[in-house]
Amino acid sequence: MHGCMLICMNTSVLAEPPTFAAAVPTHDSATSQAARGHQESTLLAAFFQDVLLDLSTYLRLVVFLPPSSVTSATTRSQAAQSEEEMEEIRRGPWTTEEDLVLIKYVAQHGEGRWNALARCAGLKRTGKSCRLRWLNYLRPDVRRGNITPEEQLLILDLHSRWGNRWSKIAQCLPGRTDNEIKNYWRTRVQKHAKQLHCDVNSTTFKDAIRYVWMPRLLERIRAASGGAAFSASCTSPVATATAAAAAAADPPPSHPLKQPERATLGPETVESSLSEDSLPTPFSCFADCHSTTMQGWGGWEPDSLSLPVCCDEQGGWPSGDLLSSESLWSMEDDWFMQHQIQSYQPYC
DNA sequence: AACCGCTTCAACCGCAACTGG
DNA sequence: ACCAGTTGCGGTTGAAGCGGT
């Protein structure tokens, strides 16, 4: 959305160049504004509507000098030029002006050849930096905002299959970047592991995700969309396609619970009874989510542990506040996981 | 108001894979 | 086959924001 707005705005600017009659803030003020961090779309709007571009900037951004003229410094020796470039390379937050230059250039010339792009567009950035800025922030289809429960579920599921293959996981979440997913994992998921005094890669924590977190996400999704609506969403083209693509593109590795580390757990543990077939993906769960219970989720065996907090007395789903929390994690969950951790102490 | 600690996330870094000459 | 340049990926960092004191 944000990215779209950027492009739309840029396009409108192309169609209707801003007037320069009004007195305008200096470049410094525009730059400092941008340096505040995340340039919201409103800031960019302000950039064009209220803020101003002096004529030379306008020419560069809107009329856009062809690359050949931008790189007219061919008279300089290559060595001197590269030396100069080394000195001029900018780092740190991107300014609105830089963003616009990049957007404009990509709109005209397409993505790729980032080093050349950086040079030709007159950006004092490395090609790497340009690529990153474009892919993670400026790309029209980049999606911003909170990670939805559906996306969380998918991330948790795909991470259990592929590990830290952020780029690969991101391909299954349209509009989300690998960086965003990686940050989500580190800030949210790892935080919970820390709270539980458990390594994020430990099987115990993975179980927590599988048996507590993911079912709760499923329930939250169901609660949010209602039964019928949820069933419909379960079979949405995106969900189906991404799940199918994920499965087809690269079959999941041998199930984590069946990996060597898991084999050491012994037959008395909960997951020892699990088979690969009994571990559905969230999407396969969607289909029969109405009848899903903890017992149905991945072959849960309540006898192995005390009643999971995510079940009510009838073995059903919890309701109300417990599921409404942003983190889907509660003190009860902590208690539950601590209980599990005690059981698994040697393995955590 | 000032400070502090924590969280978030954009951006950077290093390395590996890829590509073209 | 080799090499240099480029691209992509995952890990890490640090600035900004925010809430608590």
Short mmCIF file of C-alpha atoms in Angstrom, two decimals, chain A residues 8-321:
data_model
loop_
_atom_site.label_atom_id
_atom_site.label_comp_id
_atom_site.label_asym_id
_atom_site.label_seq_id
_atom_site.Cartn_x
_atom_site.Cartn_y
_atom_site.Cartn_z
CA CYS A 8 1.08 6.82 -7.56
CA MET A 9 2.36 9.96 -6.08
CA ASN A 10 5.40 9.90 -8.20
CA THR A 11 3.27 9.40 -11.25
CA SER A 12 1.04 12.27 -10.36
CA VAL A 13 4.05 14.41 -9.96
CA LEU A 14 5.20 13.47 -13.38
CA ALA A 15 1.86 14.45 -14.76
CA GLU A 16 1.59 17.61 -12.83
CA PRO A 17 4.91 19.02 -11.80
CA PRO A 18 4.75 21.02 -8.64
CA THR A 19 4.87 24.74 -8.91
CA PHE A 20 7.73 26.56 -7.38
CA ALA A 21 6.06 29.83 -6.68
CA ALA A 22 5.64 29.26 -3.01
CA ALA A 23 8.49 29.79 -0.70
CA VAL A 24 9.74 26.53 0.41
CA PRO A 25 11.71 24.90 3.17
CA THR A 26 15.33 24.35 2.53
CA HIS A 27 16.73 21.04 1.48
CA ASP A 28 18.10 20.66 4.90
CA SER A 29 14.68 20.74 6.42
CA ALA A 30 13.43 18.21 3.94
CA THR A 31 16.36 16.01 4.60
CA SER A 32 16.07 16.21 8.32
CA GLN A 33 12.42 15.46 8.02
CA ALA A 34 13.20 12.37 6.07
CA ALA A 35 15.96 11.41 8.38
CA ARG A 36 13.43 11.03 11.13
CA GLY A 37 13.11 7.53 9.95
CA HIS A 38 10.28 5.93 8.23
CA GLN A 39 9.03 8.16 5.57
CA GLU A 40 5.35 7.72 5.74
CA SER A 41 3.35 8.33 2.67
CA THR A 42 2.06 11.52 4.17
CA LEU A 43 5.56 12.78 4.44
CA LEU A 44 6.14 12.11 0.80
CA ALA A 45 2.91 13.82 -0.04
CA ALA A 46 4.08 16.77 1.93
CA PHE A 47 7.34 16.60 0.13
CA PHE A 48 5.64 17.28 -3.12
CA GLN A 49 2.83 19.47 -2.04
CA ASP A 50 4.39 21.68 0.54
CA VAL A 51 7.99 21.03 0.39
CA LEU A 52 9.85 22.01 -2.51
CA LEU A 53 12.27 21.08 -4.96
CA ASP A 54 14.52 23.64 -6.43
CA LEU A 55 14.74 23.59 -10.16
CA SER A 56 17.83 21.49 -10.44
CA THR A 57 16.39 18.88 -8.16
CA TYR A 58 13.20 18.93 -10.10
CA LEU A 59 15.06 18.41 -13.31
CA ARG A 60 16.90 15.50 -11.87
CA LEU A 61 13.87 13.88 -10.28
CA VAL A 62 11.19 14.54 -12.83
CA VAL A 63 12.75 15.34 -16.15
CA PHE A 64 15.50 12.99 -15.27
CA LEU A 65 18.67 13.45 -17.10
CA PRO A 66 19.68 10.45 -19.14
CA PRO A 67 22.32 8.26 -17.63
CA SER A 68 24.87 9.36 -20.15
CA SER A 69 24.71 12.92 -18.97
CA VAL A 70 24.74 11.92 -15.38
CA THR A 71 27.91 9.99 -15.92
CA SER A 72 29.56 12.60 -18.03
CA ALA A 73 32.59 12.61 -15.87
CA THR A 74 34.31 10.21 -18.18
CA THR A 75 37.18 12.58 -18.56
CA ARG A 76 38.32 11.77 -15.10
CA SER A 77 40.57 8.84 -14.68
CA GLN A 78 38.89 5.70 -13.45
CA ALA A 79 41.12 5.60 -10.41
CA ALA A 80 40.36 9.13 -9.40
CA GLN A 81 36.68 8.52 -9.95
CA SER A 82 36.50 5.40 -7.85
CA GLU A 83 38.50 7.11 -5.16
CA GLU A 84 36.04 9.93 -5.17
CA GLU A 85 33.13 7.53 -5.10
CA MET A 86 34.61 5.78 -2.14
CA GLU A 87 34.69 9.06 -0.30
CA GLU A 88 31.22 10.04 -1.36
CA ILE A 89 29.41 6.83 -0.52
CA ARG A 90 26.51 7.62 1.73
CA ARG A 91 25.35 5.37 4.52
CA GLY A 92 22.53 5.39 6.99
CA PRO A 93 18.88 6.25 6.55
CA TRP A 94 17.66 7.13 3.11
CA THR A 95 16.29 10.59 2.51
CA THR A 96 13.03 11.21 0.70
CA GLU A 97 14.95 12.70 -2.15
CA GLU A 98 17.08 9.61 -2.54
CA ASP A 99 13.98 7.47 -2.47
CA LEU A 100 12.41 9.45 -5.23
CA VAL A 101 15.50 9.24 -7.36
CA LEU A 102 15.57 5.50 -6.93
CA ILE A 103 11.86 5.08 -7.61
CA LYS A 104 12.08 7.19 -10.69
CA TYR A 105 15.07 5.37 -12.01
CA VAL A 106 13.63 1.93 -11.47
CA ALA A 107 10.36 3.02 -13.04
CA GLN A 108 12.23 4.00 -16.15
CA HIS A 109 14.90 1.37 -16.35
CA GLY A 110 13.67 -1.52 -14.30
CA GLU A 111 15.31 -3.39 -11.48
CA GLY A 112 18.70 -5.01 -11.51
CA ARG A 113 22.23 -3.89 -12.31
CA TRP A 114 22.22 -2.13 -8.99
CA ASN A 115 25.77 -0.87 -9.07
CA ALA A 116 25.22 0.70 -12.46
CA LEU A 117 21.89 2.02 -11.26
CA ALA A 118 23.50 3.70 -8.29
CA ARG A 119 26.05 5.36 -10.52
CA CYS A 120 23.72 6.35 -13.32
CA ALA A 121 21.01 7.65 -11.05
CA GLY A 122 23.51 9.80 -9.28
CA LEU A 123 22.87 8.13 -5.98
CA LYS A 124 25.84 8.18 -3.69
CA ARG A 125 24.97 4.74 -2.47
CA THR A 126 26.29 1.29 -3.11
CA GLY A 127 24.36 -0.95 -5.45
CA LYS A 128 23.69 -3.17 -2.53
CA SER A 129 22.14 -0.38 -0.58
CA CYS A 130 19.94 0.59 -3.52
CA ARG A 131 18.77 -2.96 -4.00
CA LEU A 132 17.97 -3.33 -0.34
CA ARG A 133 16.11 -0.06 -0.17
CA TRP A 134 14.07 -0.95 -3.21
CA LEU A 135 13.24 -4.50 -2.23
CA ASN A 136 12.53 -3.84 1.41
CA TYR A 137 10.84 -0.51 1.27
CA LEU A 138 10.14 1.16 -2.05
CA ARG A 139 8.91 -1.74 -4.17
CA PRO A 140 5.27 -1.06 -5.13
CA ASP A 141 3.97 -4.37 -3.88
CA VAL A 142 5.71 -4.28 -0.55
CA ARG A 143 3.23 -4.73 2.22
CA ARG A 144 3.61 -2.87 5.44
CA GLY A 145 1.92 -3.03 8.77
CA ASN A 146 1.47 -5.67 11.37
CA ILE A 147 1.99 -9.29 10.53
CA THR A 148 -1.48 -10.81 10.46
CA PRO A 149 -2.32 -13.99 12.36
CA GLU A 150 -2.56 -15.80 9.03
CA GLU A 151 0.90 -14.62 8.14
CA GLN A 152 2.21 -15.52 11.56
CA LEU A 153 0.84 -18.98 11.17
CA LEU A 154 2.45 -19.36 7.80
CA ILE A 155 5.77 -18.07 9.06
CA LEU A 156 5.76 -20.44 11.99
CA ASP A 157 4.87 -23.34 9.76
CA LEU A 158 7.37 -22.56 7.05
CA HIS A 159 10.12 -21.88 9.54
CA SER A 160 9.53 -25.29 11.03
CA ARG A 161 10.11 -26.73 7.56
CA TRP A 162 12.88 -24.58 6.22
CA GLY A 163 14.55 -22.97 9.20
CA ASN A 164 16.09 -19.54 8.70
CA ARG A 165 15.47 -19.49 4.98
CA TRP A 166 13.97 -16.04 5.21
CA SER A 167 14.02 -15.30 1.55
CA LYS A 168 12.30 -18.55 0.75
CA ILE A 169 9.70 -18.02 3.44
CA ALA A 170 9.12 -14.49 2.20
CA GLN A 171 8.26 -15.84 -1.23
CA CYS A 172 5.24 -17.49 0.32
CA LEU A 173 4.04 -14.27 1.89
CA PRO A 174 3.22 -11.87 -0.92
CA GLY A 175 4.38 -8.38 -0.15
CA ARG A 176 6.46 -9.32 2.84
CA THR A 177 10.21 -9.08 2.71
CA ASP A 178 12.72 -11.50 4.07
CA ASN A 179 14.00 -8.73 6.29
CA GLU A 180 10.58 -8.15 7.77
CA ILE A 181 10.03 -11.82 8.45
CA LYS A 182 13.47 -12.15 9.93
CA ASN A 183 12.80 -9.20 12.20
CA TYR A 184 9.46 -10.66 13.19
CA TRP A 185 11.12 -13.90 14.12
CA ARG A 186 13.84 -12.26 16.11
CA THR A 187 11.70 -9.74 17.93
CA ARG A 188 8.55 -11.75 18.58
CA VAL A 189 9.31 -15.41 18.39
CA GLN A 190 12.73 -15.32 19.98
CA LYS A 191 11.34 -13.08 22.68
CA HIS A 192 8.99 -15.83 23.76
CA ALA A 193 11.79 -18.33 23.78
CA LYS A 194 13.72 -16.00 26.00
CA GLN A 195 10.79 -15.60 28.35
CA LEU A 196 10.61 -19.34 28.65
CA HIS A 197 14.33 -19.56 29.28
CA CYS A 198 14.46 -21.85 26.35
CA ASP A 199 16.57 -21.86 23.24
CA VAL A 200 14.60 -20.87 20.21
CA ASN A 201 15.92 -23.90 18.38
CA SER A 202 15.18 -26.33 21.15
CA THR A 203 12.62 -28.97 20.48
CA THR A 204 10.71 -27.85 23.51
CA PHE A 205 10.20 -24.42 22.11
CA LYS A 206 9.36 -25.84 18.72
CA ASP A 207 6.73 -27.92 20.43
CA ALA A 208 5.42 -24.82 22.15
CA ILE A 209 5.01 -23.22 18.78
CA ARG A 210 3.36 -26.25 17.31
CA TYR A 211 1.06 -27.16 20.15
CA VAL A 212 0.29 -23.84 21.73
CA TRP A 213 1.03 -20.95 19.52
CA MET A 214 -0.11 -22.25 16.17
CA PRO A 215 -3.38 -23.69 17.42
CA ARG A 216 -4.08 -20.40 19.07
CA LEU A 217 -3.42 -18.56 15.89
CA LEU A 218 -5.77 -20.89 14.12
CA GLU A 219 -8.42 -20.26 16.70
CA ARG A 220 -7.84 -16.56 16.54
CA ILE A 221 -8.22 -16.59 12.80
CA ARG A 222 -11.33 -18.61 13.09
CA ALA A 223 -12.76 -16.33 15.73
CA ALA A 224 -11.96 -13.27 13.70
CA SER A 225 -13.52 -14.47 10.50
CA GLY A 226 -16.32 -16.64 11.74
CA GLY A 227 -16.76 -20.26 10.77
CA ALA A 228 -18.10 -19.94 7.28
CA ALA A 229 -15.97 -17.01 6.35
CA PHE A 230 -12.96 -18.76 7.71
CA SER A 231 -13.65 -21.89 5.74
CA ALA A 232 -13.80 -19.76 2.66
CA SER A 233 -10.53 -18.12 3.49
CA CYS A 234 -8.98 -21.49 4.03
CA THR A 235 -9.38 -22.23 0.41
CA SER A 236 -8.51 -18.79 -0.86
CA PRO A 237 -6.34 -18.84 -3.93
CA VAL A 238 -3.48 -17.21 -2.11
CA ALA A 239 -3.52 -19.64 0.75
CA THR A 240 -3.89 -22.61 -1.51
CA ALA A 241 -1.32 -21.39 -3.94
CA THR A 242 1.26 -20.52 -1.36
CA ALA A 243 0.81 -23.77 0.45
CA ALA A 244 0.97 -25.69 -2.78
CA ALA A 245 3.92 -23.71 -3.98
CA ALA A 246 5.70 -24.26 -0.73
CA ALA A 247 5.11 -27.95 -0.92
CA ALA A 248 5.91 -28.27 -4.59
CA ALA A 249 8.90 -25.99 -4.73
CA ASP A 250 10.72 -27.85 -2.07
CA PRO A 251 9.29 -30.69 -0.10
CA PRO A 252 9.84 -30.19 3.57
CA PRO A 253 12.92 -31.77 4.98
CA SER A 254 12.54 -34.75 7.18
CA HIS A 255 10.27 -33.81 9.97
CA PRO A 256 12.00 -31.92 12.75
CA LEU A 257 10.58 -34.26 15.29
CA LYS A 258 12.18 -37.12 13.47
CA GLN A 259 15.58 -35.61 13.21
CA PRO A 260 18.43 -37.16 15.18
CA GLU A 261 18.14 -34.69 18.01
CA ARG A 262 14.57 -35.81 18.37
CA ALA A 263 15.44 -39.44 18.41
CA THR A 264 17.10 -39.01 21.74
CA LEU A 265 13.89 -38.13 23.45
CA GLY A 266 12.64 -41.60 23.95
CA PRO A 267 9.23 -43.15 23.56
CA GLU A 268 7.65 -41.61 26.60
CA THR A 269 7.60 -38.12 25.22
CA VAL A 270 4.61 -36.56 23.65
CA GLU A 271 5.91 -36.23 20.18
CA SER A 272 7.27 -39.69 19.92
CA SER A 273 3.86 -40.83 18.87
CA LEU A 274 3.74 -38.37 16.03
CA SER A 275 4.13 -39.42 12.51
CA GLU A 276 4.80 -37.18 9.59
CA ASP A 277 1.32 -37.88 8.32
CA SER A 278 -0.22 -36.83 11.55
CA LEU A 279 1.35 -33.43 11.42
CA PRO A 280 -0.78 -31.34 9.19
CA THR A 281 0.24 -27.99 7.89
CA PRO A 282 -1.85 -25.08 9.04
CA PHE A 283 -3.54 -25.04 5.68
CA SER A 284 -4.59 -28.61 5.83
CA CYS A 285 -5.92 -27.83 9.26
CA PHE A 286 -7.93 -24.98 7.88
CA ALA A 287 -10.17 -27.40 6.08
CA ASP A 288 -11.46 -29.00 9.19
CA CYS A 289 -10.73 -26.30 11.64
CA HIS A 290 -14.18 -26.53 13.10
CA SER A 291 -13.48 -29.90 14.53
CA THR A 292 -9.91 -29.25 15.41
CA THR A 293 -8.90 -29.86 18.97
CA MET A 294 -5.59 -30.20 20.61
CA GLN A 295 -5.99 -33.91 20.26
CA GLY A 296 -6.55 -33.48 16.60
CA TRP A 297 -3.63 -31.16 16.19
CA GLY A 298 -0.63 -33.21 15.41
CA GLY A 299 -1.67 -36.19 17.41
CA TRP A 300 -1.71 -34.50 20.75
CA GLU A 301 -1.86 -36.94 23.60
CA PRO A 302 -3.23 -35.33 26.72
CA ASP A 303 -2.26 -38.28 28.84
CA SER A 304 1.37 -37.48 28.44
CA LEU A 305 1.03 -34.19 30.24
CA SER A 306 -1.52 -32.49 32.33
CA LEU A 307 -4.33 -30.78 30.52
CA PRO A 308 -2.92 -28.27 28.15
CA VAL A 309 -4.07 -24.81 29.01
CA CYS A 310 -5.25 -24.31 25.52
CA CYS A 311 -7.97 -26.84 26.08
CA ASP A 312 -10.95 -26.18 28.23
CA GLU A 313 -12.34 -28.84 30.46
CA GLN A 314 -14.11 -30.46 27.59
CA GLY A 315 -10.93 -30.51 25.61
CA GLY A 316 -12.19 -27.67 23.51
CA TRP A 317 -10.72 -24.32 22.74
CA PRO A 318 -10.26 -21.55 25.19
CA SER A 319 -12.22 -18.49 24.61
CA GLY A 320 -12.23 -14.81 25.33
CA ASP A 321 -9.34 -12.84 26.64
#
